[in-house]
PDB file of C-alpha atoms in Angstrom:
ATOM      1  CA  MET O   1     162.521 -61.322  34.185  1.00 92.00           C
ATOM      2  CA  THR O   2     159.250 -60.049  35.638  1.00 96.00           C
ATOM      3  CA  THR O   3     159.213 -56.303  35.011  1.00 96.00           C
ATOM      4  CA  LEU O   4     156.755 -53.497  35.692  1.00 97.00           C
ATOM      5  CA  SER O   5     156.890 -50.375  33.517  1.00 96.00           C
ATOM      6  CA  VAL O   6     154.569 -47.445  34.239  1.00 96.00           C
ATOM      7  CA  PHE O   7     153.612 -44.989  31.516  1.00 96.00           C
ATOM      8  CA  HIS O   8     151.563 -41.813  31.405  1.00 95.00           C
ATOM      9  CA  GLN O   9     148.855 -42.409  28.794  1.00 93.00           C
ATOM     10  CA  ASP O  10     149.760 -39.166  27.014  1.00 92.00           C
ATOM     11  CA  GLN O  11     153.510 -39.899  26.988  1.00 91.00           C
ATOM     12  CA  PRO O  12     153.724 -43.528  25.841  1.00 88.00           C
ATOM     13  CA  GLU O  13     157.238 -43.166  24.480  1.00 86.00           C
ATOM     14  CA  LYS O  14     158.889 -43.271  27.910  1.00 87.00           C
ATOM     15  CA  ALA O  15     158.211 -45.236  31.069  1.00 86.00           C
ATOM     16  CA  HIS O  16     158.543 -43.079  34.182  1.00 89.00           C
ATOM     17  CA  THR O  17     158.917 -46.076  36.505  1.00 90.00           C
ATOM     18  CA  VAL O  18     160.531 -49.441  35.820  1.00 91.00           C
ATOM     19  CA  THR O  19     161.157 -52.153  38.415  1.00 96.00           C
ATOM     20  CA  SER O  20     161.898 -55.867  38.540  1.00 96.00           C
ATOM     21  CA  ASP O  21     161.650 -56.103  42.326  1.00 97.00           C
ATOM     22  CA  ALA O  22     158.820 -58.578  43.055  1.00 97.00           C
ATOM     23  CA  SER O  23     157.851 -57.018  46.393  1.00 97.00           C
ATOM     24  CA  GLU O  24     157.759 -53.538  44.865  1.00 97.00           C
ATOM     25  CA  ILE O  25     155.636 -54.855  41.980  1.00 98.00           C
ATOM     26  CA  ARG O  26     153.302 -56.574  44.464  1.00 98.00           C
ATOM     27  CA  ASP O  27     152.887 -53.367  46.476  1.00 97.00           C
ATOM     28  CA  MET O  28     152.357 -51.130  43.422  1.00 97.00           C
ATOM     29  CA  MET O  29     149.777 -53.543  42.013  1.00 98.00           C
ATOM     30  CA  ALA O  30     148.009 -53.876  45.366  1.00 98.00           C
ATOM     31  CA  GLU O  31     147.413 -50.096  45.383  1.00 97.00           C
ATOM     32  CA  HIS O  32     145.045 -50.757  42.466  1.00 97.00           C
ATOM     33  CA  GLY O  33     143.488 -53.944  43.822  1.00 97.00           C
ATOM     34  CA  VAL O  34     145.590 -56.189  41.572  1.00 98.00           C
ATOM     35  CA  ARG O  35     146.904 -59.352  43.168  1.00 97.00           C
ATOM     36  CA  PHE O  36     150.469 -60.246  42.210  1.00 98.00           C
ATOM     37  CA  GLU O  37     152.269 -63.219  43.709  1.00 97.00           C
ATOM     38  CA  ARG O  38     155.197 -65.490  42.918  1.00 97.00           C
ATOM     39  CA  TRP O  39     154.447 -69.205  43.347  1.00 95.00           C
ATOM     40  CA  ASP O  40     156.864 -72.096  43.502  1.00 93.00           C
ATOM     41  CA  THR O  41     156.778 -73.909  40.189  1.00 91.00           C
ATOM     42  CA  ARG O  42     156.887 -77.623  39.459  1.00 93.00           C
ATOM     43  CA  ASP O  43     159.156 -79.393  37.011  1.00 91.00           C
ATOM     44  CA  LEU O  44     156.751 -80.584  34.336  1.00 93.00           C
ATOM     45  CA  PRO O  45     157.448 -81.910  30.856  1.00 89.00           C
ATOM     46  CA  ALA O  46     156.992 -79.367  28.064  1.00 83.00           C
ATOM     47  CA  ASP O  47     154.116 -81.434  26.702  1.00 87.00           C
ATOM     48  CA  ALA O  48     152.313 -81.833  30.056  1.00 93.00           C
ATOM     49  CA  SER O  49     148.553 -82.163  29.620  1.00 95.00           C
ATOM     50  CA  GLN O  50     145.983 -79.816  31.140  1.00 95.00           C
ATOM     51  CA  GLU O  51     145.124 -82.534  33.665  1.00 97.00           C
ATOM     52  CA  GLU O  52     148.775 -83.010  34.667  1.00 97.00           C
ATOM     53  CA  ILE O  53     149.273 -79.257  35.107  1.00 97.00           C
ATOM     54  CA  LEU O  54     146.097 -78.801  37.141  1.00 97.00           C
ATOM     55  CA  GLU O  55     147.032 -81.813  39.296  1.00 97.00           C
ATOM     56  CA  ALA O  56     150.526 -80.406  39.930  1.00 97.00           C
ATOM     57  CA  TYR O  57     148.998 -77.150  41.189  1.00 97.00           C
ATOM     58  CA  SER O  58     145.841 -78.632  42.723  1.00 97.00           C
ATOM     59  CA  ASP O  59     146.495 -77.260  46.225  1.00 96.00           C
ATOM     60  CA  GLU O  60     147.043 -73.696  44.990  1.00 96.00           C
ATOM     61  CA  VAL O  61     144.051 -73.838  42.639  1.00 96.00           C
ATOM     62  CA  ALA O  62     141.803 -75.260  45.382  1.00 97.00           C
ATOM     63  CA  SER O  63     142.940 -72.524  47.771  1.00 96.00           C
ATOM     64  CA  LEU O  64     142.136 -69.768  45.237  1.00 95.00           C
ATOM     65  CA  LYS O  65     138.768 -71.345  44.443  1.00 94.00           C
ATOM     66  CA  GLN O  66     137.855 -71.419  48.119  1.00 95.00           C
ATOM     67  CA  GLU O  67     139.178 -67.924  48.856  1.00 95.00           C
ATOM     68  CA  CYS O  68     137.752 -66.153  45.799  1.00 93.00           C
ATOM     69  CA  GLY O  69     134.750 -68.232  44.756  1.00 91.00           C
ATOM     70  CA  PHE O  70     136.142 -69.436  41.435  1.00 91.00           C
ATOM     71  CA  GLN O  71     134.078 -72.207  39.869  1.00 90.00           C
ATOM     72  CA  THR O  72     136.419 -73.563  37.240  1.00 90.00           C
ATOM     73  CA  ALA O  73     140.067 -73.709  36.214  1.00 94.00           C
ATOM     74  CA  ASP O  74     141.677 -74.593  32.916  1.00 94.00           C
ATOM     75  CA  VAL O  75     144.995 -74.333  31.121  1.00 95.00           C
ATOM     76  CA  VAL O  76     145.754 -72.167  28.100  1.00 94.00           C
ATOM     77  CA  SER O  77     148.922 -72.765  26.138  1.00 93.00           C
ATOM     78  CA  LEU O  78     150.316 -71.273  22.964  1.00 94.00           C
ATOM     79  CA  GLN O  79     153.540 -71.942  21.085  1.00 94.00           C
ATOM     80  CA  ALA O  80     155.279 -69.977  18.353  1.00 95.00           C
ATOM     81  CA  ASP O  81     154.561 -72.684  15.763  1.00 96.00           C
ATOM     82  CA  ASN O  82     150.778 -72.270  16.097  1.00 95.00           C
ATOM     83  CA  PRO O  83     149.429 -71.211  12.672  1.00 97.00           C
ATOM     84  CA  GLN O  84     146.734 -69.086  14.381  1.00 96.00           C
ATOM     85  CA  LYS O  85     149.155 -67.182  16.639  1.00 96.00           C
ATOM     86  CA  ALA O  86     148.595 -63.791  14.941  1.00 96.00           C
ATOM     87  CA  ALA O  87     144.821 -64.092  15.305  1.00 95.00           C
ATOM     88  CA  PHE O  88     145.126 -65.179  18.941  1.00 93.00           C
ATOM     89  CA  ARG O  89     147.431 -62.241  19.670  1.00 95.00           C
ATOM     90  CA  GLN O  90     145.071 -59.757  18.026  1.00 94.00           C
ATOM     91  CA  LYS O  91     142.098 -61.045  20.053  1.00 91.00           C
ATOM     92  CA  PHE O  92     143.583 -59.693  23.295  1.00 93.00           C
ATOM     93  CA  LEU O  93     145.385 -56.536  22.070  1.00 95.00           C
ATOM     94  CA  ASP O  94     142.506 -54.066  22.446  1.00 95.00           C
ATOM     95  CA  GLU O  95     141.577 -52.527  25.773  1.00 96.00           C
ATOM     96  CA  HIS O  96     138.725 -54.358  27.456  1.00 95.00           C
ATOM     97  CA  THR O  97     137.155 -55.182  30.811  1.00 94.00           C
ATOM     98  CA  HIS O  98     135.548 -58.266  32.338  1.00 91.00           C
ATOM     99  CA  SER O  99     132.680 -58.745  34.766  1.00 88.00           C
ATOM    100  CA  GLU O 100     134.888 -61.072  36.826  1.00 88.00           C
ATOM    101  CA  ASP O 101     138.501 -61.102  37.959  1.00 90.00           C
ATOM    102  CA  GLU O 102     140.989 -62.252  35.308  1.00 89.00           C
ATOM    103  CA  VAL O 103     143.403 -64.682  36.951  1.00 94.00           C
ATOM    104  CA  ARG O 104     146.486 -66.140  35.290  1.00 96.00           C
ATOM    105  CA  PHE O 105     149.294 -68.223  36.739  1.00 97.00           C
ATOM    106  CA  PHE O 106     152.269 -68.634  34.407  1.00 97.00           C
ATOM    107  CA  VAL O 107     153.421 -72.253  34.425  1.00 96.00           C
ATOM    108  CA  ARG O 108     155.957 -71.493  31.674  1.00 95.00           C
ATOM    109  CA  GLY O 109     156.872 -68.692  29.281  1.00 95.00           C
ATOM    110  CA  ASN O 110     155.719 -65.096  29.600  1.00 97.00           C
ATOM    111  CA  GLY O 111     153.191 -62.488  28.531  1.00 97.00           C
ATOM    112  CA  LEU O 112     152.569 -58.781  29.001  1.00 98.00           C
ATOM    113  CA  PHE O 113     149.528 -57.423  30.865  1.00 97.00           C
ATOM    114  CA  TYR O 114     148.685 -53.731  30.466  1.00 98.00           C
ATOM    115  CA  LEU O 115     146.492 -52.238  33.206  1.00 98.00           C
ATOM    116  CA  HIS O 116     144.949 -48.797  32.684  1.00 98.00           C
ATOM    117  CA  PHE O 117     144.282 -46.790  35.868  1.00 97.00           C
ATOM    118  CA  GLY O 118     143.300 -43.147  35.378  1.00 96.00           C
ATOM    119  CA  ASP O 119     145.997 -41.577  33.209  1.00 96.00           C
ATOM    120  CA  GLN O 120     148.593 -44.273  34.022  1.00 97.00           C
ATOM    121  CA  VAL O 121     149.230 -47.562  32.245  1.00 97.00           C
ATOM    122  CA  TYR O 122     151.049 -50.304  34.125  1.00 97.00           C
ATOM    123  CA  ALA O 123     152.734 -52.801  31.781  1.00 97.00           C
ATOM    124  CA  LEU O 124     153.533 -55.960  33.743  1.00 98.00           C
ATOM    125  CA  LEU O 125     155.677 -58.536  31.984  1.00 97.00           C
ATOM    126  CA  CYS O 126     154.739 -61.769  33.753  1.00 98.00           C
ATOM    127  CA  GLU O 127     156.846 -64.901  33.545  1.00 97.00           C
ATOM    128  CA  LYS O 128     156.985 -68.436  34.902  1.00 96.00           C
ATOM    129  CA  SER O 129     155.857 -68.522  38.572  1.00 97.00           C
ATOM    130  CA  ASP O 130     153.892 -65.232  38.404  1.00 98.00           C
ATOM    131  CA  LEU O 131     150.243 -65.072  39.438  1.00 98.00           C
ATOM    132  CA  ILE O 132     148.204 -62.022  38.470  1.00 98.00           C
ATOM    133  CA  SER O 133     144.575 -61.359  39.316  1.00 96.00           C
ATOM    134  CA  VAL O 134     143.105 -58.344  37.528  1.00 94.00           C
ATOM    135  CA  PRO O 135     139.943 -57.108  39.305  1.00 94.00           C
ATOM    136  CA  ASP O 136     136.660 -57.093  37.432  1.00 93.00           C
ATOM    137  CA  GLY O 137     135.980 -53.815  35.640  1.00 94.00           C
ATOM    138  CA  THR O 138     139.696 -52.991  35.233  1.00 96.00           C
ATOM    139  CA  ARG O 139     140.593 -51.655  31.793  1.00 97.00           C
ATOM    140  CA  HIS O 140     143.411 -53.803  30.437  1.00 97.00           C
ATOM    141  CA  TRP O 141     144.805 -55.792  27.505  1.00 97.00           C
ATOM    142  CA  PHE O 142     147.295 -58.619  26.995  1.00 97.00           C
ATOM    143  CA  ASP O 143     150.157 -58.995  24.533  1.00 97.00           C
ATOM    144  CA  MET O 144     151.662 -62.449  24.029  1.00 97.00           C
ATOM    145  CA  GLY O 145     154.119 -61.222  21.410  1.00 96.00           C
ATOM    146  CA  PRO O 146     154.612 -62.312  17.803  1.00 96.00           C
ATOM    147  CA  GLU O 147     156.208 -65.641  18.806  1.00 96.00           C
ATOM    148  CA  PRO O 148     154.127 -66.682  21.842  1.00 96.00           C
ATOM    149  CA  GLU O 149     155.487 -69.259  24.252  1.00 95.00           C
ATOM    150  CA  PHE O 150     153.404 -69.610  27.397  1.00 96.00           C
ATOM    151  CA  THR O 151     151.245 -71.907  29.468  1.00 96.00           C
ATOM    152  CA  CYS O 152     148.891 -70.447  32.074  1.00 97.00           C
ATOM    153  CA  ILE O 153     146.353 -71.736  34.539  1.00 97.00           C
ATOM    154  CA  ARG O 154     143.181 -69.642  34.342  1.00 93.00           C
ATOM    155  CA  LEU O 155     140.450 -69.454  36.986  1.00 93.00           C
ATOM    156  CA  PHE O 156     136.888 -68.285  36.406  1.00 88.00           C
ATOM    157  CA  THR O 157     133.728 -67.596  38.375  1.00 85.00           C
ATOM    158  CA  ASN O 158     131.773 -67.618  35.104  1.00 74.00           C
ATOM    159  CA  THR O 159     131.803 -71.178  33.776  1.00 65.00           C
ATOM    160  CA  GLU O 160     131.601 -69.808  30.211  1.00 64.00           C
ATOM    161  CA  GLY O 161     135.234 -68.670  30.551  1.00 57.00           C
ATOM    162  CA  TRP O 162     136.779 -65.569  28.996  1.00 64.00           C
ATOM    163  CA  VAL O 163     134.185 -62.886  28.140  1.00 75.00           C
ATOM    164  CA  ALA O 164     135.412 -59.378  27.234  1.00 83.00           C
ATOM    165  CA  GLU O 165     133.711 -56.001  26.968  1.00 91.00           C
ATOM    166  CA  PHE O 166     135.835 -53.857  24.648  1.00 92.00           C
ATOM    167  CA  THR O 167     136.139 -50.156  25.540  1.00 95.00           C
ATOM    168  CA  GLY O 168     136.626 -48.886  21.966  1.00 93.00           C
ATOM    169  CA  GLU O 169     139.614 -46.802  23.089  1.00 93.00           C
ATOM    170  CA  ASP O 170     142.796 -46.817  20.979  1.00 94.00           C
ATOM    171  CA  ILE O 171     145.236 -46.541  23.893  1.00 94.00           C
ATOM    172  CA  ALA O 172     146.611 -50.054  23.350  1.00 94.00           C
ATOM    173  CA  SER O 173     147.879 -49.045  19.918  1.00 94.00           C
ATOM    174  CA  ARG O 174     149.807 -46.084  21.364  1.00 93.00           C
ATOM    175  CA  LEU O 175     151.959 -47.903  23.914  1.00 95.00           C
ATOM    176  CA  PRO O 176     155.080 -49.996  23.289  1.00 95.00           C
ATOM    177  CA  ARG O 177     154.232 -53.597  22.489  1.00 95.00           C
ATOM    178  CA  TYR O 178     155.689 -56.835  23.732  1.00 96.00           C
ATOM    179  CA  GLU O 179     158.587 -56.725  21.266  1.00 95.00           C
ATOM    180  CA  VAL O 180     159.872 -53.498  22.843  1.00 93.00           C
ATOM    181  CA  LEU O 181     159.146 -54.134  26.529  1.00 93.00           C
ATOM    182  CA  ALA O 182     160.083 -57.822  26.698  1.00 91.00           C
ATOM    183  CA  GLY O 183     163.279 -57.074  24.780  1.00 77.00           C
ATOM    184  CA  ALA O 184     164.152 -54.282  27.213  1.00 65.00           C
ATOM    185  CA  ALA O 185     163.497 -56.564  30.202  1.00 63.00           C
ATOM    186  CA  GLY O 186     165.650 -59.401  28.832  1.00 55.00           C
TER     187      GLY O 186
END
């Protein structure tokens, strides 16, 4: 279930706000310039190719490209049996920013985005049918969990794809990880 938990950065042991209401999540995210939407999903085989996935969502992807100036779209997918899953998880677990919006649409599975605004951290557990667009310059990190199972469409304005600028802050290590928050949401 899509769930938003809000923490004070100095009190990471307890969320002061938790909601699973999609419209409330959308409104709370919009206050910080974050786009959150729920899209209708398509029934696709578990082994659908990148081309099949992009074709199934071609209208939505084309609309976002036109609206936001994205140049390219691809599909990222990770399963729990991937021998590199721990390394992939670690790559995204430190707070960072980007010089472009980070857009993800969850075709299947889930993942946890942490967004750091002032002294608040918004932990948004996204799932199948969720679209999130994190504005450029936003401090954030992503936790796919120890047994990742997700497929996402990604859109980029930079044709080189994902490029991060790490902040060097340790805040990501102080907040509850996927195992805690996804377990609490389930």
